[in-house]
Short mmCIF file of C-alpha atoms in Angstrom, two decimals:
data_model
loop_
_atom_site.label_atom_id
_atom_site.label_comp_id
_atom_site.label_asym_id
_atom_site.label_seq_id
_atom_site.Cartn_x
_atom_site.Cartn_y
_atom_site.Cartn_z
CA UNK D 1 43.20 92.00 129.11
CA UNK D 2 43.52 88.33 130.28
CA UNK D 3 46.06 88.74 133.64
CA UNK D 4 47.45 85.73 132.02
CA UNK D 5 48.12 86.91 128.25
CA UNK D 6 50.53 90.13 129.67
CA UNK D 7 53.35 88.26 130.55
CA UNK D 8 53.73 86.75 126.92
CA UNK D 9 52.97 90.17 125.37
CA UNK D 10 55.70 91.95 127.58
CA UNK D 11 58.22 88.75 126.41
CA UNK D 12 57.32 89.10 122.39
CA UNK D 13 57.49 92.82 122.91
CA UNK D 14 61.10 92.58 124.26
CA UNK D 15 62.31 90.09 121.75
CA UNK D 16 61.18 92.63 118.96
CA UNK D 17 63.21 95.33 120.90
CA UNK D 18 66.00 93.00 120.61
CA UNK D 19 65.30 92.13 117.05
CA UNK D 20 64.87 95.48 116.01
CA UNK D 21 68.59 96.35 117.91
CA UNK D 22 70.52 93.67 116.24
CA UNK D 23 68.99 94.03 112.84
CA UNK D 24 70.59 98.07 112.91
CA UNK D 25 73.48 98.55 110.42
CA UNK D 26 75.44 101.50 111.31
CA UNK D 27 77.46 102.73 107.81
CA UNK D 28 81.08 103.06 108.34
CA UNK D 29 83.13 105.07 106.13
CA UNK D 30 85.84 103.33 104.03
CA UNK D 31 89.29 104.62 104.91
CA UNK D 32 90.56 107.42 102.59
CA UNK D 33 92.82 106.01 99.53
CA UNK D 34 96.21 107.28 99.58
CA UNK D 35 96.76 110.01 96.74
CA UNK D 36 100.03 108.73 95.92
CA UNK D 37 100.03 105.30 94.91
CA UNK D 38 100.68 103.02 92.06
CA UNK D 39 97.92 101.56 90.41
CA UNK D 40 100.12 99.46 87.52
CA UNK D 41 103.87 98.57 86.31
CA UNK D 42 104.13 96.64 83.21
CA UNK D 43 107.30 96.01 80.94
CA UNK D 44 106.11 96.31 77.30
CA UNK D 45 109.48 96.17 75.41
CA UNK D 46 108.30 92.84 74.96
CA UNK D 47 106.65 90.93 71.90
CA UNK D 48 103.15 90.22 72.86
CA UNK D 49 101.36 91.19 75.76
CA UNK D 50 102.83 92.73 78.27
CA UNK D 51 104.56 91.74 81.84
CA UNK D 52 102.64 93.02 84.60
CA UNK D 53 103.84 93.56 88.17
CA UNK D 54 102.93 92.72 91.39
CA UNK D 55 102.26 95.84 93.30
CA UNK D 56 102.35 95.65 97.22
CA UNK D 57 101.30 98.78 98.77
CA UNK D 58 101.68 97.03 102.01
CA UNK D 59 105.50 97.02 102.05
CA UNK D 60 105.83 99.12 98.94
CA UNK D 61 107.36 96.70 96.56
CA UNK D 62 106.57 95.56 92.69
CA UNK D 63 107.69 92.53 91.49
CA UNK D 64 108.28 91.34 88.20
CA UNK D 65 108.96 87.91 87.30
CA UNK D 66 110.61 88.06 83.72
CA UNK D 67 111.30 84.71 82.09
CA UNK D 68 114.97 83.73 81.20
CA UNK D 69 114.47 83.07 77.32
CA UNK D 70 113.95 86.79 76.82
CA UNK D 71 116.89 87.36 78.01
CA UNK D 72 116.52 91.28 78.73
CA UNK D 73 119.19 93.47 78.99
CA UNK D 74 116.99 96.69 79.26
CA UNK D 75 113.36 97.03 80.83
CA UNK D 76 110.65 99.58 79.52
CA UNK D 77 108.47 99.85 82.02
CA UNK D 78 104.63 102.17 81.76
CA UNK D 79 103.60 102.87 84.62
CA UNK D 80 100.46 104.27 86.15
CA UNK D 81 99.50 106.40 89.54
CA UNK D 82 96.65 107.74 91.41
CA UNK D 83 95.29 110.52 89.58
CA UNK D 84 96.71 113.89 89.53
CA UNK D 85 99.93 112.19 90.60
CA UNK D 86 103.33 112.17 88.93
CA UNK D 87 105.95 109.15 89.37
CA UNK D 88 109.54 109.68 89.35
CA UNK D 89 111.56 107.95 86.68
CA UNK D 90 108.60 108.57 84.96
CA UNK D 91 106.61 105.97 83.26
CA UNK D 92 108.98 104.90 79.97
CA UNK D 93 111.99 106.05 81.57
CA UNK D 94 114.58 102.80 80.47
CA UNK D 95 115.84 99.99 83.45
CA UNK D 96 119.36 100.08 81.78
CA UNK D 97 122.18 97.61 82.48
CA UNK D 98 120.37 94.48 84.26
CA UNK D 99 123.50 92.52 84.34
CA UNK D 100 124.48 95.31 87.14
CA UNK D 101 121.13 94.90 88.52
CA UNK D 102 121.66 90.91 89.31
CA UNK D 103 125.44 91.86 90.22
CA UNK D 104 125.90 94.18 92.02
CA UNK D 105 122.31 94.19 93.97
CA UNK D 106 121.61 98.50 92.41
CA UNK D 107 118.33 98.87 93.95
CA UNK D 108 115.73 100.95 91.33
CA UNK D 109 113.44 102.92 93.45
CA UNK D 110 109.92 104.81 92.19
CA UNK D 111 108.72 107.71 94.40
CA UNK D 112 105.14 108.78 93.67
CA UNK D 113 104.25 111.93 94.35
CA UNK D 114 100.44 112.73 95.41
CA UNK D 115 98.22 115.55 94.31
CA UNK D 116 98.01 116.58 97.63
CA UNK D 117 101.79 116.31 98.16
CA UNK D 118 102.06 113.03 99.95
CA UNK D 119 104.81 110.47 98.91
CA UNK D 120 105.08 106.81 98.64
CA UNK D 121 108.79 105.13 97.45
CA UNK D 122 108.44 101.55 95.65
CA UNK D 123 111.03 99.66 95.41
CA UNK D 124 111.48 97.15 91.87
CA UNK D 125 112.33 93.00 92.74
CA UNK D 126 113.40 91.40 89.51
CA UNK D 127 112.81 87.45 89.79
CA UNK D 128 114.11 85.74 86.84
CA UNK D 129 113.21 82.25 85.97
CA UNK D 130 115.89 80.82 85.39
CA UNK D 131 117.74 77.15 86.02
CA UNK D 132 120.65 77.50 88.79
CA UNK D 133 124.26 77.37 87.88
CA UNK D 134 126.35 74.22 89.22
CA UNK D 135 130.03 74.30 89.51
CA UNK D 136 131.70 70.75 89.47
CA UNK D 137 134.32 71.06 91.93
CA UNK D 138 137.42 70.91 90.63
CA UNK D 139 138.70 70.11 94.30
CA UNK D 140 137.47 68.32 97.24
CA UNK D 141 137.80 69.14 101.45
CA UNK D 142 140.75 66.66 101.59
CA UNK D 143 142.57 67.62 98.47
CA UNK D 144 143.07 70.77 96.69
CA UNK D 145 143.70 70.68 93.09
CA UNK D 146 147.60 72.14 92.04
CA UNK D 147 148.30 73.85 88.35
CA UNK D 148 151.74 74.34 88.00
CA UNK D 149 152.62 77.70 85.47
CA UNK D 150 155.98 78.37 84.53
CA UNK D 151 157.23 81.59 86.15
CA UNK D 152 158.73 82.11 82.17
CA UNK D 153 155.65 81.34 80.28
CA UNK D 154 152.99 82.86 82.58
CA UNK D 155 150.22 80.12 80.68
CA UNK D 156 147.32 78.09 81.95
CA UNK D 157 144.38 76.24 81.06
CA UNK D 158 141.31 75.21 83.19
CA UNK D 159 138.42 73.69 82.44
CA UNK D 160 135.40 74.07 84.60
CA UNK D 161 132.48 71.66 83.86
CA UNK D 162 128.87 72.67 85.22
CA UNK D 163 125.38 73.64 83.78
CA UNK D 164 123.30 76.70 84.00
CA UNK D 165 125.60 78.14 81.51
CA UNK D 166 124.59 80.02 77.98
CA UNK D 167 125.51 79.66 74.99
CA UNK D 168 125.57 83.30 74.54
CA UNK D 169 128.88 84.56 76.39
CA UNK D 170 127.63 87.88 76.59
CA UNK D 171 125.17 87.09 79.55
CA UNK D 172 128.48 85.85 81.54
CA UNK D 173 131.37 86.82 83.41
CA UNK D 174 134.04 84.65 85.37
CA UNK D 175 136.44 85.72 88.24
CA UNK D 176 139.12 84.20 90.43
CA UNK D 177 138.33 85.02 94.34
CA UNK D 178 141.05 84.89 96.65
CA UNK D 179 140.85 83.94 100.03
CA UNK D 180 141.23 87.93 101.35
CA UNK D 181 137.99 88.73 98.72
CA UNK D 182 140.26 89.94 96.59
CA UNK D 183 138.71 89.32 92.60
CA UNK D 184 140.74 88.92 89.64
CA UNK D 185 138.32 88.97 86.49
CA UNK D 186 138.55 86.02 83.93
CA UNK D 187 138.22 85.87 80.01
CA UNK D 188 135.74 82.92 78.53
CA UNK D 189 137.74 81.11 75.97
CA UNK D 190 135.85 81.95 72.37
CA UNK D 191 136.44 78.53 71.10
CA UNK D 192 133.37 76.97 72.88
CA UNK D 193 130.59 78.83 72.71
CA UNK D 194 128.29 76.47 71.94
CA UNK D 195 129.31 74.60 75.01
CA UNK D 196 126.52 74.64 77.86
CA UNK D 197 128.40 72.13 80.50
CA UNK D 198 131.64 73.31 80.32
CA UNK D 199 134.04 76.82 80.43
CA UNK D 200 137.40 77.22 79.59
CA UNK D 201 139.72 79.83 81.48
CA UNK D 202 143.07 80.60 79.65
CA UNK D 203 145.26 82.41 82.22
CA UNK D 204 148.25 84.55 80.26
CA UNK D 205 150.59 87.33 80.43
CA UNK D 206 147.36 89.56 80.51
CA UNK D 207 146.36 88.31 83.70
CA UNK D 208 149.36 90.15 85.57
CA UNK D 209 147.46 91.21 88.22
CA UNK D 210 146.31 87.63 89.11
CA UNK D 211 150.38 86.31 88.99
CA UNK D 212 151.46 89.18 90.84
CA UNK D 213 149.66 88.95 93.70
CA UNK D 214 151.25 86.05 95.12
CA UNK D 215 155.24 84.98 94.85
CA UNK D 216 155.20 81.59 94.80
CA UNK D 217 151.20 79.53 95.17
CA UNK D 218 148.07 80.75 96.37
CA UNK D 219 144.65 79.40 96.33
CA UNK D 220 141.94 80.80 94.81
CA UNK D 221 138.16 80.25 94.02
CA UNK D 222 135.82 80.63 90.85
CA UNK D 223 133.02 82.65 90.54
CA UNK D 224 130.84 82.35 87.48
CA UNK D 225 127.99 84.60 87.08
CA UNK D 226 124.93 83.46 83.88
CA UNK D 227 122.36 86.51 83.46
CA UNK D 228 120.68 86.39 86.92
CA UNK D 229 122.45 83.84 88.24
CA UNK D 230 125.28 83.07 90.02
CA UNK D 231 127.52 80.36 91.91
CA UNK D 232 131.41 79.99 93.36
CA UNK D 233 132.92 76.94 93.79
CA UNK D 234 133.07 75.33 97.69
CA UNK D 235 136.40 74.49 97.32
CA UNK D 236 139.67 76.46 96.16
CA UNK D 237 142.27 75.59 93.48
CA UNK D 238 145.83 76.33 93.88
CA UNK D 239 148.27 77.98 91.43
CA UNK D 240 151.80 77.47 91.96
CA UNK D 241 155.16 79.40 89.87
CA UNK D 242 157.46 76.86 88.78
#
């Protein structure tokens, strides 16, 4: 062989070498599937299709977003697992009482139970979509607003203009806050329902617990709560025996 023609040949056959090295695929095993997951949550108490969840398996969460016109006061949820697995509530088992839900914060938790006995716990975020409620304030940081009630009559009217309200009072609640937490629930007045920008809070002889805690004024703040929703006004009011 030419002395001259070796060199090249040792230089193509190490570039083959190298060719042939990188060009290797070595086959990795995908990482076993856990035996205890949740493959789907849907809510089908629903006309039309269904609302399907968002299923994280990294921080083992679903979330459903549920639109406001539906205005649900129950969820029905079907639910489905790895196989041979069992979920507990089981799939169908009712979400009961959402107004507690949006509340009072009562977490719903799923825990699915593997074939092999491994178990994974979900926990359920409801996101409504639903406008904010506003609270006009009925006072301001340099002035707060004084309603005089006769110590006799025990009887007051306030009206609190806003939006984010419903027309159907069912969805809402109202409550005086005082300034130790303390909460004093509030009737809706019947006599606007059909009223979305303003609420009406008759005070009476029924709210004893409100007059007695305080001898002669104390201030107070209103909470109003729609479906999901919630907001408390910035500033308080005063009430004041006369």
């Amino acid at each position: 062989m030419n002395k001259h023609l070796r060199p090249l040949l040792s230089a193509c056959c190490i570039a083959a070498l190298l060719i042939t090295a990188c060009t290797k695929t070595d086959t990795i095993a995908p990482p076993e599937r856990s035996q205890s997951r949740m493959l789907e949550y849907k809510i089908v108490n629903v006309q039309g299709d269904p609302i399907i969840g968002t299923i994280n398996d990294e921080d083992s969460s679903i979330t459903v977003y549920l639109p406001f016109y539906l205005q649900l006061l129950t969820l029905e949820p079907e639910i489905t697992v790895s196989t041979g697995a069992t979920v507990s509530p089981a799939s169908g088992t009712l979400v009961e009482d959402l107004l507690d839900v949006f509340r009072n914060g009562r977490e719903i938790k799923y825990i699915v139970t593997g074939k092999d006995g491994s178990k994974k716990t979900y926990t359920l975020n409801i996101t409504v979509q639903q406008p904010p409620v506003v609270l006009e304030e009925l006072s301001t940081a340099e002035s707060i607003r004084n309603y005089n009630v006769r110590s006799t009559t025990l009887s007051l009217r306030i009206t609190l203009q806003g939006s984010g309200f419903s027309e159907n009072r069912q969805l809402m609640k109202m409550e005086m806050v005082d300034d130790e937490g303390n909460i004093y629930p509030l009737g809706i007045a019947t006599n606007n329902f059909n009223d979305t920008q303003s609420l009406n809070i008759n005070l009476s002889r029924n709210d004893q617990d409100l007059f007695n805690s305080f001898e002669t004024s104390k201030t107070f703040r209103i909470r109003v709560y729609n479906y999901a929703r919630q907001a408390i006004t910035q500033y308080p009011i005063q009430i004041t025996k006369t």
